[in-house]
Short mmCIF file of C-alpha atoms and ligand atoms in Angstrom, two decimals:
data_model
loop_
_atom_site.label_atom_id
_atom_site.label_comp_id
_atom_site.label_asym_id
_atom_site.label_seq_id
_atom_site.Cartn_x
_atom_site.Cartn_y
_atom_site.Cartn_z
CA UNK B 16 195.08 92.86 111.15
CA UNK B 17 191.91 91.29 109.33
CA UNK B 18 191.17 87.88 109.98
CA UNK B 19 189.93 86.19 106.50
CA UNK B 20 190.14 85.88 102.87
CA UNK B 21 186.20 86.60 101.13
CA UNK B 22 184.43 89.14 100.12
CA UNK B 23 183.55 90.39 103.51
CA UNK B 24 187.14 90.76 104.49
CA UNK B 25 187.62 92.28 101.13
CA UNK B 26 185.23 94.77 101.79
CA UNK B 27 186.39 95.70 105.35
CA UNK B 28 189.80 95.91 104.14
CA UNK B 29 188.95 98.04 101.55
CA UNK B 30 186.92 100.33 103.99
CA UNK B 31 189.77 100.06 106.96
CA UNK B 32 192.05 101.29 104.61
CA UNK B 33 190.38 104.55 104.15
CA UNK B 34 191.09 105.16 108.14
CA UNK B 35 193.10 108.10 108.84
CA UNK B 36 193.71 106.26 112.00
CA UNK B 37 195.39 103.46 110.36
CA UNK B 38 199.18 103.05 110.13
CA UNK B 39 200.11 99.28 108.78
CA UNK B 40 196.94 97.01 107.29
CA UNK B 41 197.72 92.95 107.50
CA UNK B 42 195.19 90.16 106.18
CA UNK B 43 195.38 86.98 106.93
CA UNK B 44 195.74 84.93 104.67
CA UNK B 45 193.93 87.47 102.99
CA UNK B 46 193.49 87.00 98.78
CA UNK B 47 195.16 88.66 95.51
CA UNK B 48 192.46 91.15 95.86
CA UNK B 49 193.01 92.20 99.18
CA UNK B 50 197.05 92.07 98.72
CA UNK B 51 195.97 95.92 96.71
CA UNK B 52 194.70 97.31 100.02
CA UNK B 53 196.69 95.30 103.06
CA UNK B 54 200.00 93.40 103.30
CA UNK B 55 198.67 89.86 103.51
CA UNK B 56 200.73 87.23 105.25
CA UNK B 57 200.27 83.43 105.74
CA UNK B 58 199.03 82.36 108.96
CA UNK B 59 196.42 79.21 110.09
CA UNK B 60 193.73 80.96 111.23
CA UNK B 61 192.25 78.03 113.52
CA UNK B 62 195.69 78.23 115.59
CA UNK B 63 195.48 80.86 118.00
CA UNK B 64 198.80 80.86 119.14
CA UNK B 65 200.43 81.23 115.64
CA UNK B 66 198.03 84.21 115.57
CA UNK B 67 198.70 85.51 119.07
CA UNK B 68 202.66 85.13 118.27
CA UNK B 69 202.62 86.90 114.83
CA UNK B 70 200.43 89.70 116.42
CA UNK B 71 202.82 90.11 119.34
CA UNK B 72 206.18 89.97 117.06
CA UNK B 73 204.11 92.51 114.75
CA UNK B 74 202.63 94.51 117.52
CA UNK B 75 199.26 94.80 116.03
CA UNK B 76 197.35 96.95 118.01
CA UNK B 77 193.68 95.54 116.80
CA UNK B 78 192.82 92.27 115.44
CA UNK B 79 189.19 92.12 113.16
CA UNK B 80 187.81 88.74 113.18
CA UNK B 81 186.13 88.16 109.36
CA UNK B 82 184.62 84.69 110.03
CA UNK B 83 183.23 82.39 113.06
CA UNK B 84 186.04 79.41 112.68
CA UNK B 85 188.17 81.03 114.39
CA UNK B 86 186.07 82.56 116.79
CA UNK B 87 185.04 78.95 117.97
CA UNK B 88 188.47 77.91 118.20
CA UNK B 89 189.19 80.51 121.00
CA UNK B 90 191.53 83.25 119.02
CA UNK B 91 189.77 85.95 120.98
CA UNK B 92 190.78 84.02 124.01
CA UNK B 93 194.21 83.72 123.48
CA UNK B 94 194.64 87.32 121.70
CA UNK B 95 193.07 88.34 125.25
CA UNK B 96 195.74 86.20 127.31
CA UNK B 97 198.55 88.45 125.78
CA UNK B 98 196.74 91.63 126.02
CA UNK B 99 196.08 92.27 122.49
CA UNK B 100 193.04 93.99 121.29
CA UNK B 101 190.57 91.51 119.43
CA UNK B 102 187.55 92.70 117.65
CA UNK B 103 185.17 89.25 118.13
CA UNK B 104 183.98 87.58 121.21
CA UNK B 105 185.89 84.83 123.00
CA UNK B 106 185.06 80.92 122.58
CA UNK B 107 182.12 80.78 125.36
CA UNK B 108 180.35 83.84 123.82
CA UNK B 109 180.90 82.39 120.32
CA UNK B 110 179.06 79.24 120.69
CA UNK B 111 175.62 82.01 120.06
CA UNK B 112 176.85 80.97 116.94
CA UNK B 113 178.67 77.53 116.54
CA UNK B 114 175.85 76.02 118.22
CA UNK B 115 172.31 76.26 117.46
CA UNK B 116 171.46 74.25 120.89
CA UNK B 117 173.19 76.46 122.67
CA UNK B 118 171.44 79.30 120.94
CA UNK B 119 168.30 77.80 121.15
CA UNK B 120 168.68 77.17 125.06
CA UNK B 121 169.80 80.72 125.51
CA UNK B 122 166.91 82.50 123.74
CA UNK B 123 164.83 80.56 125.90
CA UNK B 124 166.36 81.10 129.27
CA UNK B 125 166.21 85.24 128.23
CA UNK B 126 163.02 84.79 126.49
CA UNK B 127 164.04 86.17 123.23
CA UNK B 128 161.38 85.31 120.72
CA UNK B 129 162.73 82.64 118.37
CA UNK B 130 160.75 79.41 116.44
CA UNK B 131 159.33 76.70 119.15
CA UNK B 132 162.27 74.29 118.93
CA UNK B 133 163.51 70.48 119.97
CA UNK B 134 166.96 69.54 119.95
CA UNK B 135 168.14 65.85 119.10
CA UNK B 136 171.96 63.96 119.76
CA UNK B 137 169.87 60.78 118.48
CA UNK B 138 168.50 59.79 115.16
CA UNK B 139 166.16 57.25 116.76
CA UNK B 140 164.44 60.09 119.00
CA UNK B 141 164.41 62.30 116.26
CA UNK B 142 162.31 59.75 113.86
CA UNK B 143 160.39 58.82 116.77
CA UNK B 144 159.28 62.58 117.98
CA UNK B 145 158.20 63.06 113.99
CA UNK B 146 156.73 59.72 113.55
CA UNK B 147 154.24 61.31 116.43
CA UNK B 148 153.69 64.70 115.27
CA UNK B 149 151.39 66.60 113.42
CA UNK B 150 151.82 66.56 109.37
CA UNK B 151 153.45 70.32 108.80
CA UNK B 152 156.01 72.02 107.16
CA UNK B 153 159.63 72.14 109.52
CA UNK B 154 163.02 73.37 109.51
CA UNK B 155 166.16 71.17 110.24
CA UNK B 156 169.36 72.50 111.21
CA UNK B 157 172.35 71.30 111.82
CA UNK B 158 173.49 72.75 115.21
CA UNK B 159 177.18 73.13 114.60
CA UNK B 160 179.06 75.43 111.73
CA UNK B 161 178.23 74.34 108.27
CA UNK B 162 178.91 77.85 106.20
CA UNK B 163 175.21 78.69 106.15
CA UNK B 164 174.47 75.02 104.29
CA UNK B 165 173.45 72.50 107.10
CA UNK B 166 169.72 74.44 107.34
CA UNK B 167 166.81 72.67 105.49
CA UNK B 168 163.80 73.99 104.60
CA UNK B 169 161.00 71.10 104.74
CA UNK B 170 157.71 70.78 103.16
CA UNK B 171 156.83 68.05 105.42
CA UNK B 172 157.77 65.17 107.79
CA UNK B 173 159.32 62.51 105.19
CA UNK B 174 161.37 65.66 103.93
CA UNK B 175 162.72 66.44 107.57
CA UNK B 176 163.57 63.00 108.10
CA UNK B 177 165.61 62.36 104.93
CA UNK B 178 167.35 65.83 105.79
CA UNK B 179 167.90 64.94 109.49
CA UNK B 180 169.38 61.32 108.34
CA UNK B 181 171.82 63.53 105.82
CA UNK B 182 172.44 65.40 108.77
CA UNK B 183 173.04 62.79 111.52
CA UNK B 184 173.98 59.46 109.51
CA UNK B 185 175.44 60.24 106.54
CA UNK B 186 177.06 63.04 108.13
CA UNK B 187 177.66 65.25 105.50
CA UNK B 188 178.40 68.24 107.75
CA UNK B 189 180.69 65.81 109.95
CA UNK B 190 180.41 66.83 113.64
CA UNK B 191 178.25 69.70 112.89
CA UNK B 192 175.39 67.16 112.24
CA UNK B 193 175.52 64.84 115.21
CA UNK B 194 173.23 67.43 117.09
CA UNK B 195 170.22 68.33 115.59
CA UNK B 196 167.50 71.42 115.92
CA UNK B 197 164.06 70.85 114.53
CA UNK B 198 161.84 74.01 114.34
CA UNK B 199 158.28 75.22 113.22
CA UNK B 200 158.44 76.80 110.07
CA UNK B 201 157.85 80.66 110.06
CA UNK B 202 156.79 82.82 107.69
CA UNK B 203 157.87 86.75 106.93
CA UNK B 204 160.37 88.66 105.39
CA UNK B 205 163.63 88.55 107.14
CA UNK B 206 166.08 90.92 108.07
CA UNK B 207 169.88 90.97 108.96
CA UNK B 208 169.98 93.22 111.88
CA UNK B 209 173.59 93.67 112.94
CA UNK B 210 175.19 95.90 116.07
CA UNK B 211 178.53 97.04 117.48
CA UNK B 212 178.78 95.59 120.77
CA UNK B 213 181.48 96.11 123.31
CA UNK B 214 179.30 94.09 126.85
CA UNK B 215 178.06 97.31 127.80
CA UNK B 216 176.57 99.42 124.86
CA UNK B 217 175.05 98.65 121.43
CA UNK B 218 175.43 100.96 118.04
CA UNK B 219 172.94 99.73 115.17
CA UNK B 220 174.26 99.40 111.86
CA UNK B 221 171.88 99.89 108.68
CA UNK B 222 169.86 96.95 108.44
CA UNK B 223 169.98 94.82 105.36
CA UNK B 224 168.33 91.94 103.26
CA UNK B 225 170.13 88.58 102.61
CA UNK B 226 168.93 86.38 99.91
CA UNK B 227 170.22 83.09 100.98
CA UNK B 228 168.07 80.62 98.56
CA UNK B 229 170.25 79.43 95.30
CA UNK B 230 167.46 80.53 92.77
CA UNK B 231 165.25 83.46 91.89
CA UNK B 232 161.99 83.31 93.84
CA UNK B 233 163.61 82.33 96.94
CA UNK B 234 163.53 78.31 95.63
CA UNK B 235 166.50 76.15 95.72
CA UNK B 236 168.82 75.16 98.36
CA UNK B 237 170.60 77.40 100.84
CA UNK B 238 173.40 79.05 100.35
CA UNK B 239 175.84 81.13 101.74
CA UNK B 240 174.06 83.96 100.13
CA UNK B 241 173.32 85.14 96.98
CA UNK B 242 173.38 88.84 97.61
CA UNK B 243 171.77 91.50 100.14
CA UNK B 244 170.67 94.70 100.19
CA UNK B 245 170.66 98.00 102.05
CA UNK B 246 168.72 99.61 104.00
CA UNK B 247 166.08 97.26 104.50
CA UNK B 248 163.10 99.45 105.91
CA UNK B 249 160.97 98.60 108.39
CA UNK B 250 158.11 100.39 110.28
CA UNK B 251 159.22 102.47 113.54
CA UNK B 252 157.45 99.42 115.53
CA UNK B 253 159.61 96.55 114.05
CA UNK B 254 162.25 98.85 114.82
CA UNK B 255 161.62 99.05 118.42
CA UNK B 256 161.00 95.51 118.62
CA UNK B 257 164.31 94.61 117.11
CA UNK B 258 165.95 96.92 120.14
CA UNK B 259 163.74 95.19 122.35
CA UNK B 260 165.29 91.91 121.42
CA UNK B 261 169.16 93.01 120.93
CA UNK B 262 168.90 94.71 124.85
CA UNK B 263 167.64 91.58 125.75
CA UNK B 264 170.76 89.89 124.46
CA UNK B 265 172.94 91.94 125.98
CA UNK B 266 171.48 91.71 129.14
CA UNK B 267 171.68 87.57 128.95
CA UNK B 268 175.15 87.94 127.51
CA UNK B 269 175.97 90.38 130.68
CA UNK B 270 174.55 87.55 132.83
CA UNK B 271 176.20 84.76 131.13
CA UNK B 272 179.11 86.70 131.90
CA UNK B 273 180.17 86.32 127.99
CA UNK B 274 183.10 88.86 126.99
CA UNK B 275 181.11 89.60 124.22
CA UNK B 276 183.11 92.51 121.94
CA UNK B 277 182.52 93.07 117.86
CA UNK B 278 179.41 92.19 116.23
CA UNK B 279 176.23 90.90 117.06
CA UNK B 280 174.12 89.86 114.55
CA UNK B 281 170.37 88.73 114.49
CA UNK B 282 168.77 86.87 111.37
CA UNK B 283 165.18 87.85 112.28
CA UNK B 284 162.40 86.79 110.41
CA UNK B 285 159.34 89.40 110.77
CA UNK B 286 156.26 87.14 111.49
CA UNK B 287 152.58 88.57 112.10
CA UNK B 288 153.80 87.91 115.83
CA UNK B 289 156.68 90.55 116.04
CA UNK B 290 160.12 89.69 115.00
CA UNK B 291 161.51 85.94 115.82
CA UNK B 292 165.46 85.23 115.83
CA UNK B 293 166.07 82.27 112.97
CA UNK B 294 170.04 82.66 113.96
CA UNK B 295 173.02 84.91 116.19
CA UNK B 296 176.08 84.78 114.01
CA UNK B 297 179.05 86.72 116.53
CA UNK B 298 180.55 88.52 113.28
CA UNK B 299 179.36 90.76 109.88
CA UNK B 300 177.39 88.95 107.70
CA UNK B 301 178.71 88.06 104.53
CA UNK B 302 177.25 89.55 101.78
CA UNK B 303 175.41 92.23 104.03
CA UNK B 304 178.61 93.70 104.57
CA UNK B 305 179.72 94.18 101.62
CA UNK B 306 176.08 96.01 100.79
CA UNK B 307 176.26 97.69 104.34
CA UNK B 308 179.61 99.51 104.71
CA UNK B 309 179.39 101.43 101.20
CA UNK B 310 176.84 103.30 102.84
CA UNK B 311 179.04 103.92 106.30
CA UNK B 312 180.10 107.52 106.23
CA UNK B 313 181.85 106.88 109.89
CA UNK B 314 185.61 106.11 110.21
CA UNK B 315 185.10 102.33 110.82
CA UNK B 316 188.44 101.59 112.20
CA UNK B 317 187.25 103.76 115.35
CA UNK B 318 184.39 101.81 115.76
CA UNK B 319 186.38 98.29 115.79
CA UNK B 320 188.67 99.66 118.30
CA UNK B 321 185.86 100.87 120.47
CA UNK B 322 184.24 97.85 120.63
CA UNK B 323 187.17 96.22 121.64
CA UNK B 324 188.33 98.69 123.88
CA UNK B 325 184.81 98.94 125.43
CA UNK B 326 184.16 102.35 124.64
CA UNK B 327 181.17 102.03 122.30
CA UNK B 328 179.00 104.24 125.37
CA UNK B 329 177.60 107.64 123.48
CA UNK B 330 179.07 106.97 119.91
CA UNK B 331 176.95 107.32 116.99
CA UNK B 332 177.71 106.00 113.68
CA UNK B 333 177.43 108.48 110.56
CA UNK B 334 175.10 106.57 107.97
CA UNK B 335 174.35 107.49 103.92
CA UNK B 336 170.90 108.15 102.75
CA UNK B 337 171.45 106.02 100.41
CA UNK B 338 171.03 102.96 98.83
CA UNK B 339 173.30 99.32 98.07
CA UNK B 340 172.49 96.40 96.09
CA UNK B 341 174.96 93.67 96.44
CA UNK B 342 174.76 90.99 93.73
CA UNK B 343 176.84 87.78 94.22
CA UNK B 344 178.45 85.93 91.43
CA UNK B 345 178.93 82.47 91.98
CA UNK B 346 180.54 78.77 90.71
CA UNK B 347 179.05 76.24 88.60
CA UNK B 348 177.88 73.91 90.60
CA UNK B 349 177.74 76.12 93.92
CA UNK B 350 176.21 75.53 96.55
CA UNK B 351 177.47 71.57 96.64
CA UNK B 352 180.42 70.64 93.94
CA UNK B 353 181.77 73.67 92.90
CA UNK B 354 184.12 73.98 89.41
CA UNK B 355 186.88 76.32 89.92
CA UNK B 356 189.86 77.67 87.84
CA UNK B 357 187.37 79.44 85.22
CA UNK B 358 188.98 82.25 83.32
CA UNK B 359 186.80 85.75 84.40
CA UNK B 360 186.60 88.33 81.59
CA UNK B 361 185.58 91.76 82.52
CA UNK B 362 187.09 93.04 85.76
CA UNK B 363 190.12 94.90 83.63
CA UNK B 364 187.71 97.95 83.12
CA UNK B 365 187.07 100.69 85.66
CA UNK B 366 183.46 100.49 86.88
CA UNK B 367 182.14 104.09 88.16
CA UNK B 368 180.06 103.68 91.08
CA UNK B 369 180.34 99.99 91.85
CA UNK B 370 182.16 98.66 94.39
CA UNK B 371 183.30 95.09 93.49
CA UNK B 372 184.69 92.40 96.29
CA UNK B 373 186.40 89.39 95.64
CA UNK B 374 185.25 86.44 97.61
CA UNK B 375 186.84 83.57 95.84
CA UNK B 376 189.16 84.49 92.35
CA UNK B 377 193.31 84.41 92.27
CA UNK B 378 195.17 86.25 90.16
CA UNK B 379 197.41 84.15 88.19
CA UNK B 380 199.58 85.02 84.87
CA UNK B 381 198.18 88.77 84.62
CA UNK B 382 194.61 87.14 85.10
CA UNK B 383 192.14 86.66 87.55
CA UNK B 384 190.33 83.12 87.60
CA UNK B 385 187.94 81.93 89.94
CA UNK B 386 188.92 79.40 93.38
CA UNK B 387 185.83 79.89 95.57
CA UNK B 388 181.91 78.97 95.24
CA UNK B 389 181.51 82.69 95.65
CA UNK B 390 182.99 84.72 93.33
CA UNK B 391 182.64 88.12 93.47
CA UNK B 392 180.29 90.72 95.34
CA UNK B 393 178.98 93.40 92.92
CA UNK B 394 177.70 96.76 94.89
CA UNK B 395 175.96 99.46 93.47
CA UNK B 396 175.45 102.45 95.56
CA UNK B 397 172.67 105.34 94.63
CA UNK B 398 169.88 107.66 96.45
CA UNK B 399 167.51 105.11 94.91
CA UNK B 400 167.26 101.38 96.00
CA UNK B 401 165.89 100.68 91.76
CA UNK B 402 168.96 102.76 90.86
CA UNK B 403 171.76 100.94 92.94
CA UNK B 404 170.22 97.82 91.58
CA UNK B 405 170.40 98.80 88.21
CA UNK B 406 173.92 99.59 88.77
CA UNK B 407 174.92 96.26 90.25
CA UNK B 408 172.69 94.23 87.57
CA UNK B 409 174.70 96.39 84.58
CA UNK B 410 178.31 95.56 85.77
CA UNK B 411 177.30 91.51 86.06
CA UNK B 412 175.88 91.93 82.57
CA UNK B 413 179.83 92.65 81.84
CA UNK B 414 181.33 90.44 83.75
CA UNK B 415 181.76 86.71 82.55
CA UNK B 416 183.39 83.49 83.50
CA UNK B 417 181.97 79.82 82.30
CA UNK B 418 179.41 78.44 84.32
CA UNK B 419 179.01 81.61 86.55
CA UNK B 420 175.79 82.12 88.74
CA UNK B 421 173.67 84.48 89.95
CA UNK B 422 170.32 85.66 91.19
CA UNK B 423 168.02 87.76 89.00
CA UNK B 424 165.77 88.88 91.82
CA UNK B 425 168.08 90.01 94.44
CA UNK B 426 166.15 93.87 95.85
CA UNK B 427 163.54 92.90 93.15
CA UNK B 428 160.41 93.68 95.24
CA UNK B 429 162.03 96.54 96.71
CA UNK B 430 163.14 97.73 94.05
CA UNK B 431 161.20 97.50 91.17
CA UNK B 432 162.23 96.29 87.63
CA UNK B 433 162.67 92.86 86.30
P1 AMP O 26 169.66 80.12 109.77
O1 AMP O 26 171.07 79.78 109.38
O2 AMP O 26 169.21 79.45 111.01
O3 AMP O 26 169.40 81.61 109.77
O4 AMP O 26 168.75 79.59 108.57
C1 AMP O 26 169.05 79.89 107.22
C2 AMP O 26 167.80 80.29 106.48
O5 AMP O 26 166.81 79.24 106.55
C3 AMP O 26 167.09 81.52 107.05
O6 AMP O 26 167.65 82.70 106.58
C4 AMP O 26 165.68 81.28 106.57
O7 AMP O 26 165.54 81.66 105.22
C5 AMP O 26 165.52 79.79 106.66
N1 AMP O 26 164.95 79.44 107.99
C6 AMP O 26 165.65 79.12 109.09
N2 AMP O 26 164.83 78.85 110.12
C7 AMP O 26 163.58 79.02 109.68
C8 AMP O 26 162.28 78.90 110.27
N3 AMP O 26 162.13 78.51 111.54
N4 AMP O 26 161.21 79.17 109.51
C9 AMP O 26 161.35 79.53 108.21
N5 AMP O 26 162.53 79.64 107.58
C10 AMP O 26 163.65 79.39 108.31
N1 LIG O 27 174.51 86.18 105.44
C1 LIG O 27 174.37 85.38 106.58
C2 LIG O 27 175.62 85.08 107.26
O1 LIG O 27 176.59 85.80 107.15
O2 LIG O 27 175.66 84.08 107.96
#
């Protein structure tokens, strides 16, 4: 059973299905487009018991986490309680994620390179440690969850402060505010370098690009991203470096005695200092999934039962030479008030060699409309990184709803064209 409803979930579902290991797919809740590939039942995904009951009554034999809510609310813990495989690490090993403090605190302890940091619980210290520091560009995050939103990229002081006070006084991002990180800005491409991990061993998947800004030229506020692609090379040094940092990980998760199984993933930024980590998220990366398991020639399901069996040791993941360019469609409005309910015209017709996901549309009288601020993940897949993105960039030149959204840069530089 798949925990989730976007176009990640879509995508593993889709690619889970394909197992010739696989008897009986579920979703939870799952969406109209994953219905086609998995039975998709009703459950609250931040109760843990309702999901350790249903699994039980079910008898699932592997539960895939899709997204960190219910990570943090401990549905690896209880799934574990009643002996039932769970592909995601429990509560304690989760907070990598739901807090950047913790994070933070635990990149220093293993000495994991990362931005120099502070971490505030009070708005008074916060505009008192800026009021004394150097003029220069800095990042504010929010350390709890806030769907990839509660990070702000600031020119300067005044801007940090304003963000901060969004942050910890007007609390837009409720809880999720009240502590706050403020980093030095770093510059460098960045890379989403994501693992199998089981606590003892470690199985790369292809790296990939996220493009997280709203707007073309990486401008705009964050979002939840825009689109990704895959893979994103990097020399045979950054490459060991990356290693460097995951084993390092590992070996604090080991020590933290974190029962750590599923995904580890490392936003990295590559700075003329070696790679930094900007963020750990403790699940796949949404959209670098969906541009990342096109190109996954392995069975997958045997890879999320590894992991969560702990029998990732000596397994090697079959990989494409190819190519995926993930373009996401998204709302009016998106990434703040989105409008939703917009008719979408073009997904009747067969696309050949695109894969598309659905991360926020419901079908409704014979027609799909959209109910998310992402929309849809468009994937093109070819030996050639300009190809694939020619691919994707055709099919969202057919595709249509009112008000839709999207990048015109997304594998740009990599890929040539305009
Ligand atoms: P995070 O959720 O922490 O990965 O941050 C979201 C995005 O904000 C990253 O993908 C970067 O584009 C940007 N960002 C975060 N931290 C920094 C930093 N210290 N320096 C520069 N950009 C950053
Ligand atoms: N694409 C970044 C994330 O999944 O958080």
């Amino acid at each position: 059973m798949v925990l989730g409803s976007g176009g990640r979930e879509h995508a593993l579902c889709e690619k889970i299905s394909r197992s010739s290991q696989l008897e009986t797919l579920f979703c939870a809740p799952g969406s109209d487009a994953i219905s086609r590939v998995a039975t998709c039942v009703s459950l609250n995904l931040l109760n843990p018991s309702e999901i350790a009951h249903f699994s039980e009554k079910n008898k699932i034999s592997l539960v895939v986490v899709g997204p960190e809510a219910p990570l943090a609310a401990g549905v690896a813990d209880e799934l574990k309680k009643r002996k039932i495989a769970c592909f995601g690490p429990t509560q304690k090993a989760a907070r990598l994620e739901s807090s950047k403090a913790f994070a933070k605190a635990f990149m220093a302890k293993y000495k994991i390179p990362t931005a120099d940091f502070k971490v505030f619980e009070s708005f008074d210290e916060l505009s008192c440690y800026l009021s004394q520091t150097p003029e220069r560009p800095l990042v504010v995050k929010a350390s709890g969850l806030a769907g990839g939103k509660g990070v702000f990229v600031c020119e300067n002081k005044k801007a940090a402060l304003l963000s901060a006070k969004k942050l910890m006084e007007d609390k837009i991002f409720k809880d999720a505010g009240s502590c706050v990180v403020i980093e030095e800005f770093l510059r460098g491409p960045e890379l989403s370098a994501m693992a199998f991990i089981d606590g003892e061993s470690l199985v790369f998947l292809p790296f990939s690009r996220d493009h997280k800004r709203l707007q073309d030229g990486d401008r705009g506020p964050n979002t939840g991203g825009m689109g990704a692609f895959a893979p994103a090379l990097v020399s045979d040094k950054t490459k060991r470096e990356v290693d460097v940092i995951f084993k390092k990980v590992l070996r604090g998760i080991q020590r933290e005695k974190m029962d750590y199984r599923g995904i580890l993933y490392c936003g990295l930024i590559l700075t003329d200092r070696g790679p930094k980590v900007l963020e750990f998220n403790c699940r796949f990366g949404d959209p670098e999934t969906q541009a990342v398991l096109p190109l996954i020639e392995s069975d997958i399901l045997l890879f999320l039962e590894a992991a969560s069996h702990k029998r990732l040791r000596g397994m090697r993941l079959k990989v494409r030479k190819d190519f995926s360019v993930c373009i996401n469609l998204v709302s009016e409005g998106y990434p703040e008030k989105i409008k939703i309910g917009r008719l979408i015209r073009g997904l009747e017709r067969k696309y050949r060699q695109i894969q598309i996901f659905h991360s926020g549309t419901a079908f409704q009288d014979g027609k799909w409309r959209t109910s998310g601020g992402r929309v849809l993940s468009l994937v093109g897949t070819a030996s050639k990184i300009s190809e694939a993105r020619r691919k994707a960039y055709r099919t969202a030149s057919r595709i249509f709803f009112p008000g839709m959204g999207l990048r015109r840069d997304i594998a740009r530089k990599e890929g040539g064209g305009s």
